Structures are given as structure tokens and as C-alpha cells.
mmCIF file of C-alpha atoms in Angstrom:
data_model
loop_
_atom_site.group_PDB
_atom_site.id
_atom_site.type_symbol
_atom_site.label_atom_id
_atom_site.label_comp_id
_atom_site.label_asym_id
_atom_site.label_seq_id
_atom_site.Cartn_x
_atom_site.Cartn_y
_atom_site.Cartn_z
ATOM 1 C CA MET A 198 -7.112 -21.480 -5.006
ATOM 2 C CA LYS A 199 -5.267 -22.263 -1.937
ATOM 3 C CA PRO A 200 -5.093 -19.156 0.441
ATOM 4 C CA PHE A 201 -1.580 -18.068 0.779
ATOM 5 C CA SER A 202 0.156 -18.635 4.350
ATOM 6 C CA TRP A 203 0.476 -15.581 6.045
ATOM 7 C CA ARG A 204 2.724 -17.418 8.561
ATOM 8 C CA ALA A 205 5.043 -18.900 5.662
ATOM 9 C CA ALA A 206 4.722 -15.484 4.201
ATOM 10 C CA LEU A 207 6.064 -13.736 7.499
ATOM 11 C CA VAL A 208 9.277 -16.066 7.808
ATOM 12 C CA GLY A 209 9.683 -15.129 4.069
ATOM 13 C CA LEU A 210 9.254 -11.771 4.373
ATOM 14 C CA ALA A 211 11.969 -11.524 7.081
ATOM 15 C CA VAL A 212 14.704 -12.878 5.263
ATOM 16 C CA LEU A 213 13.658 -11.492 1.783
ATOM 17 C CA ALA A 214 11.973 -7.941 2.253
ATOM 18 C CA ALA A 215 14.499 -5.133 1.433
ATOM 19 C CA PRO A 216 13.713 -1.798 2.611
ATOM 20 C CA LEU A 217 11.929 0.472 0.063
ATOM 21 C CA ALA A 218 14.120 3.067 -1.310
ATOM 22 C CA ALA A 219 15.901 5.380 0.912
ATOM 23 C CA ALA A 220 16.267 9.076 0.091
ATOM 24 C CA ALA A 221 13.025 10.834 1.250
ATOM 25 C CA GLN A 222 11.837 13.995 -0.701
ATOM 26 C CA ASP A 223 8.544 15.557 0.692
ATOM 27 C CA GLY A 224 6.854 16.612 -2.424
ATOM 28 C CA GLY A 225 8.043 14.017 -5.407
ATOM 29 C CA CYS A 226 10.996 12.536 -6.481
ATOM 30 C CA ASN A 227 14.619 13.103 -6.426
ATOM 31 C CA PRO A 228 15.606 14.679 -10.450
ATOM 32 C CA ALA A 229 18.225 12.357 -10.794
ATOM 33 C CA LEU A 230 15.334 9.283 -10.652
ATOM 34 C CA SER A 231 13.092 11.377 -13.140
ATOM 35 C CA ASN A 232 16.088 11.481 -15.526
ATOM 36 C CA ALA A 233 16.271 7.876 -15.241
ATOM 37 C CA ALA A 234 13.591 7.173 -17.015
ATOM 38 C CA TYR A 235 15.273 6.981 -20.409
ATOM 39 C CA ALA A 236 18.351 5.062 -19.047
ATOM 40 C CA ALA A 237 18.871 1.947 -20.994
ATOM 41 C CA ASP A 238 17.916 -0.273 -18.395
ATOM 42 C CA ALA A 239 14.688 1.269 -17.220
ATOM 43 C CA GLY A 240 11.673 2.706 -18.987
ATOM 44 C CA PRO A 241 9.538 5.483 -17.976
ATOM 45 C CA ASP A 242 7.093 3.336 -15.939
ATOM 46 C CA ALA A 243 10.336 1.702 -13.639
ATOM 47 C CA ALA A 244 11.435 5.073 -12.733
ATOM 48 C CA LYS A 245 8.448 6.265 -11.714
ATOM 49 C CA MET A 246 8.076 3.403 -9.517
ATOM 50 C CA ARG A 247 11.588 4.768 -7.867
ATOM 51 C CA CYS A 248 10.097 8.173 -7.253
ATOM 52 C CA ASP A 249 7.039 6.314 -5.643
ATOM 53 C CA LEU A 250 9.100 4.106 -3.485
ATOM 54 C CA GLU A 251 11.048 7.162 -2.609
ATOM 55 C CA ARG A 252 7.635 9.105 -1.713
ATOM 56 C CA ALA A 253 7.007 5.907 0.688
ATOM 57 C CA SER A 254 9.925 5.848 2.391
ATOM 58 C CA ALA A 255 9.500 9.903 3.340
ATOM 59 C CA ILE A 256 6.331 8.972 4.534
ATOM 60 C CA ARG A 257 7.219 5.860 6.925
ATOM 61 C CA ASP A 258 10.113 7.971 8.092
ATOM 62 C CA ARG A 259 7.655 10.679 9.354
ATOM 63 C CA ALA A 260 5.386 7.585 10.696
ATOM 64 C CA VAL A 261 8.016 6.038 12.828
ATOM 65 C CA SER A 262 9.180 9.463 14.132
ATOM 66 C CA LEU A 263 5.573 9.918 15.192
ATOM 67 C CA TYR A 264 4.603 6.412 16.481
ATOM 68 C CA GLY A 265 8.123 5.066 16.685
ATOM 69 C CA ALA A 266 9.170 1.418 14.530
ATOM 70 C CA ARG A 267 6.990 -1.208 13.765
ATOM 71 C CA ALA A 268 7.348 -5.109 12.795
ATOM 72 C CA ILE A 269 7.675 -5.950 9.419
ATOM 73 C CA SER A 270 4.585 -6.626 7.859
ATOM 74 C CA LEU A 271 3.036 -8.895 5.366
ATOM 75 C CA VAL A 272 1.392 -6.211 3.571
ATOM 76 C CA GLU A 273 2.143 -2.726 3.745
ATOM 77 C CA ILE A 274 -0.006 0.434 1.693
ATOM 78 C CA ILE A 275 1.069 3.958 1.955
ATOM 79 C CA ASP A 276 -1.827 6.145 0.902
ATOM 80 C CA THR A 277 0.254 9.451 -0.338
ATOM 81 C CA ALA A 278 -2.858 11.461 0.261
ATOM 82 C CA SER A 279 -6.397 12.001 2.042
ATOM 83 C CA PRO A 280 -9.012 14.681 1.904
ATOM 84 C CA SER A 281 -7.675 16.037 4.862
ATOM 85 C CA GLY A 282 -4.284 16.205 3.841
ATOM 86 C CA ALA A 283 -2.922 13.559 6.187
ATOM 87 C CA ALA A 284 -1.070 10.429 4.317
ATOM 88 C CA TYR A 285 -1.856 7.047 5.869
ATOM 89 C CA VAL A 286 0.277 4.064 6.817
ATOM 90 C CA TYR A 287 -1.880 0.719 6.983
ATOM 91 C CA ASP A 288 0.389 -2.378 8.193
ATOM 92 C CA VAL A 289 -1.085 -5.802 8.012
ATOM 93 C CA LEU A 290 1.017 -8.428 10.489
ATOM 94 C CA ALA A 291 0.552 -11.938 11.654
ATOM 95 C CA ASP A 292 -0.890 -12.447 15.157
ATOM 96 C CA GLY A 293 -1.022 -15.883 16.056
ATOM 97 C CA PRO A 294 -3.718 -17.546 14.066
ATOM 98 C CA LYS A 295 -5.061 -13.855 13.075
ATOM 99 C CA LEU A 296 -4.200 -11.177 10.809
ATOM 100 C CA ARG A 297 -3.971 -7.560 12.923
ATOM 101 C CA LEU A 298 -4.514 -4.360 11.019
ATOM 102 C CA GLU A 299 -2.606 -1.626 12.582
ATOM 103 C CA ALA A 300 -3.052 1.818 10.814
ATOM 104 C CA ARG A 301 -1.767 5.653 11.389
ATOM 105 C CA SER A 302 -2.053 8.930 9.818
ATOM 106 C CA VAL A 303 0.777 11.173 9.092
ATOM 107 C CA PRO A 304 0.156 14.775 8.900
ATOM 108 C CA ALA A 305 2.078 16.929 6.643
ATOM 109 C CA GLY A 306 2.802 19.589 9.538
ATOM 110 C CA ARG A 307 0.788 20.333 12.735
ATOM 111 C CA GLY A 308 -2.619 18.288 12.608
ATOM 112 C CA PRO A 309 -4.115 15.278 14.561
ATOM 113 C CA ARG A 310 -2.025 11.958 14.780
ATOM 114 C CA CYS A 311 -4.592 8.825 14.476
ATOM 115 C CA ARG A 312 -3.697 5.279 14.990
ATOM 116 C CA LEU A 313 -5.967 2.412 14.739
ATOM 117 C CA LEU A 314 -5.522 -1.289 16.048
ATOM 118 C CA ALA A 315 -7.792 -3.861 14.942
ATOM 119 C CA THR A 316 -8.043 -7.362 14.120
ATOM 120 C CA LEU A 317 -9.345 -8.701 10.661
ATOM 121 C CA PRO A 318 -12.288 -11.024 10.793
ATOM 122 C CA ASP A 319 -11.269 -14.431 9.227
ATOM 123 C CA ASP A 320 -13.520 -13.929 5.816
ATOM 124 C CA THR A 321 -11.292 -10.540 5.256
ATOM 125 C CA ALA A 322 -8.392 -11.950 6.084
ATOM 126 C CA ASN A 323 -9.097 -14.927 3.611
ATOM 127 C CA ALA A 324 -9.810 -12.408 0.888
ATOM 128 C CA LEU A 325 -6.783 -10.899 1.651
ATOM 129 C CA SER A 326 -4.745 -14.433 1.189
ATOM 130 C CA LEU A 327 -6.400 -14.583 -1.996
ATOM 131 C CA LEU A 328 -5.579 -11.046 -3.095
ATOM 132 C CA LEU A 329 -1.969 -11.829 -2.436
ATOM 133 C CA THR A 330 -1.951 -15.009 -4.586
ATOM 134 C CA GLN A 331 -3.372 -13.248 -7.226
ATOM 135 C CA SER A 332 -0.880 -10.323 -7.112
ATOM 136 C CA ALA A 333 1.951 -12.326 -7.123
ATOM 137 C CA ALA A 334 0.875 -13.044 -11.319
ATOM 138 C CA PRO A 335 3.597 -12.393 -13.510
ATOM 139 C CA ASP A 336 1.697 -10.370 -15.896
ATOM 140 C CA VAL A 337 0.608 -7.821 -12.709
ATOM 141 C CA PRO A 338 2.620 -4.952 -12.949
ATOM 142 C CA ASP A 339 4.769 -3.032 -10.815
ATOM 143 C CA TYR A 340 3.472 0.217 -11.727
ATOM 144 C CA GLY A 341 0.108 0.278 -12.658
ATOM 145 C CA PRO A 342 -1.861 2.436 -15.543
ATOM 146 C CA ARG A 343 -2.743 5.987 -14.251
ATOM 147 C CA GLU A 344 -6.496 5.487 -14.922
ATOM 148 C CA ASP A 345 -9.929 5.372 -13.317
ATOM 149 C CA VAL A 346 -11.915 2.659 -13.748
ATOM 150 C CA THR A 347 -15.885 2.418 -12.776
ATOM 151 C CA LEU A 348 -17.695 -0.581 -13.091
ATOM 152 C CA ASN A 349 -21.225 -0.275 -14.947
ATOM 153 C CA PRO A 350 -24.444 -1.617 -13.405
ATOM 154 C CA ASP A 351 -24.366 -3.730 -16.999
ATOM 155 C CA GLY A 352 -21.111 -5.542 -15.742
ATOM 156 C CA SER A 353 -18.949 -3.085 -18.371
ATOM 157 C CA ARG A 354 -16.391 -0.828 -17.453
ATOM 158 C CA THR A 355 -15.620 2.858 -18.065
ATOM 159 C CA VAL A 356 -11.822 3.846 -18.174
ATOM 160 C CA ARG A 357 -10.640 7.242 -18.097
ATOM 161 C CA LEU A 358 -7.054 8.380 -17.676
ATOM 162 C CA VAL A 359 -5.828 10.840 -15.208
ATOM 163 C CA ILE A 360 -3.531 13.602 -15.052
ATOM 164 C CA ASP A 361 -2.977 14.081 -11.535
ATOM 165 C CA SER A 362 -3.104 10.459 -9.587
ATOM 166 C CA HIS A 363 -4.121 9.917 -6.210
ATOM 167 C CA ASP A 364 -1.211 7.306 -5.763
ATOM 168 C CA ILE A 365 -1.155 3.994 -3.287
ATOM 169 C CA ILE A 366 2.363 2.233 -2.749
ATOM 170 C CA THR A 367 1.899 -1.094 -1.542
ATOM 171 C CA ARG A 368 4.619 -3.706 -0.251
ATOM 172 C CA ALA A 369 3.092 -6.951 -0.119
ATOM 173 C CA ASP A 370 4.808 -10.427 0.253
ATOM 174 C CA THR A 371 3.082 -12.495 -1.966
ATOM 175 C CA GLU A 372 4.114 -16.361 -2.518
ATOM 176 C CA ASN A 373 6.379 -15.835 -5.485
ATOM 177 C CA GLY A 374 8.543 -13.453 -2.597
ATOM 178 C CA PRO A 375 7.794 -9.706 -1.643
ATOM 179 C CA ARG A 376 6.957 -6.881 -4.465
ATOM 180 C CA ASN A 377 6.446 -3.067 -4.800
ATOM 181 C CA PHE A 378 3.439 -1.950 -6.296
ATOM 182 C CA SER A 379 2.263 1.761 -7.224
ATOM 183 C CA ARG A 380 -1.490 2.310 -7.889
ATOM 184 C CA HIS A 381 -3.828 5.298 -8.565
ATOM 185 C CA ALA A 382 -6.905 5.332 -6.193
ATOM 186 C CA GLY A 383 -9.262 4.646 -8.906
ATOM 187 C CA SER A 384 -7.756 1.641 -10.870
ATOM 188 C CA ASP A 385 -9.042 -1.713 -10.576
ATOM 189 C CA ASP A 386 -6.750 -4.722 -10.591
ATOM 190 C CA PRO A 387 -5.853 -7.264 -7.746
ATOM 191 C CA VAL A 388 -3.034 -4.650 -6.040
ATOM 192 C CA SER A 389 -6.202 -1.890 -6.257
ATOM 193 C CA ARG A 390 -8.494 -4.668 -4.369
ATOM 194 C CA LEU A 391 -6.025 -5.379 -2.146
ATOM 195 C CA ASN A 392 -5.371 -1.595 -0.955
ATOM 196 C CA ASN A 393 -9.369 -1.128 -1.370
ATOM 197 C CA LEU A 394 -10.208 -4.275 1.059
ATOM 198 C CA VAL A 395 -7.442 -2.876 3.711
ATOM 199 C CA ILE A 396 -8.294 0.585 3.792
ATOM 200 C CA GLY A 397 -12.284 -0.067 3.423
ATOM 201 C CA ILE A 398 -11.682 -2.060 6.552
ATOM 202 C CA ALA A 399 -9.982 0.812 8.327
ATOM 203 C CA ASN A 400 -12.573 3.219 7.109
ATOM 204 C CA VAL A 401 -15.205 1.688 9.070
ATOM 205 C CA SER A 402 -13.493 0.786 12.159
ATOM 206 C CA PRO A 403 -14.609 2.468 15.743
ATOM 207 C CA GLY A 404 -11.080 1.699 17.128
ATOM 208 C CA TRP A 405 -9.401 4.763 16.104
ATOM 209 C CA VAL A 406 -7.703 7.069 18.619
ATOM 210 C CA CYS A 407 -6.650 10.586 17.792
ATOM 211 C CA ASN A 408 -4.289 12.745 19.816
ATOM 212 C CA ALA A 409 -3.464 16.880 19.014
ATOM 213 C CA SER A 410 -0.178 17.409 17.037
ATOM 214 C CA SER A 411 2.509 19.046 19.377
#
């Protein structure tokens, strides 16, 4: 499969990308969005997706207030929770022939503010391009099932439904245009693999710089 061109993607994203949902709520959704689950034009997953986009918007707005605005990215991943209690925003941007990763921690209140700037190795950039192509498939849903997927040594998969989901919201510029996704952190599909690729690179990077919150 031909790797997706991030140069063309950046141009397309600048034209087509719309901002994620507007009104920010700290702990969840606007009740009106939850009630929309049973509207004639939306099913429960569509309403949950809108709620997650609202949550992502709140986290993004706080990141902008802490670090300033960022350029439109090829991939934006918002991890709504971490063991430290902070959220994280990961942006993959085109930088000439390379891809650059910018990651920022978003504490809920007073807490350290940490930032990462790193250039993705070519093999990682190529893997990311392939996952973007796979994520563009029409059978890949915007809102994924809330389930933990474990890959067993024999190659089989164990799937367990979850009630309290660790949600990751992704905006990606795919071959078919920009798309928004929401996934449980333990799920497994092209979008989850894209998230894990970017977050995994950030987790092992030595380039994080942290400052005390004022």
C-alpha cells in the first residue's frame, strides 16, 4: 500500500479541517448532547462521540491557555487521563520532509507542565502514514467499542467490555479527508494502533522539559 503523503495531507487539512465541538465542559458532556442519543438523526454512539469531542475541546483550550496556539496538525491525539491525573495533547506536524511530534501535558489544576519536541524517525513516519491509510477505511467507526483487547501468545484475542473507559480522542487527516475518532485506550484497531504509536514514541523520548505550574 502506498504510504500516505503528509505534504498533500497538510494542504488538505488546512482547507477541510473544522474545529472540534465548541462548548467546553470539565467533567463530561453537556446534558443536551447526552439527550441527543435518541434523536431521530443520531444513535447513541453519535451522541457519545459529540460528548467526547466536547471534552477534547476543553482539554485543547486549556493546553492553548498554558502553551499558546499550535499549527494545524496531521494528527492530534488527546489522552483524557493519565496515571498522574493530567491529560495530554499530542500533535504530529509536517516539518519539510520530516514529521515532528509536539506533546504537552495538561494538568487539571496546579501541577507540572511538561512539553516534548521531537522529530519522528523515518520508519515511524512511514508506519504512521500506513495507519492513516488504514484508518480511512469506511468500516472503521468514528466511535469505537469500549473494550479491552488482549493479544494472547497463540495469536488469539481476548476481548473484555469495560464500563469505566480511558478515552483517547483523535483527529486525523486521512486519504478521505479529516476524521475524528474516539477510542478506549485498551482497544485494538488502526486508530488505536496510531494512538499507541505516537504515545509510545513520546513515552520513551528523553526530550521532555517540565516546569512547575504557577
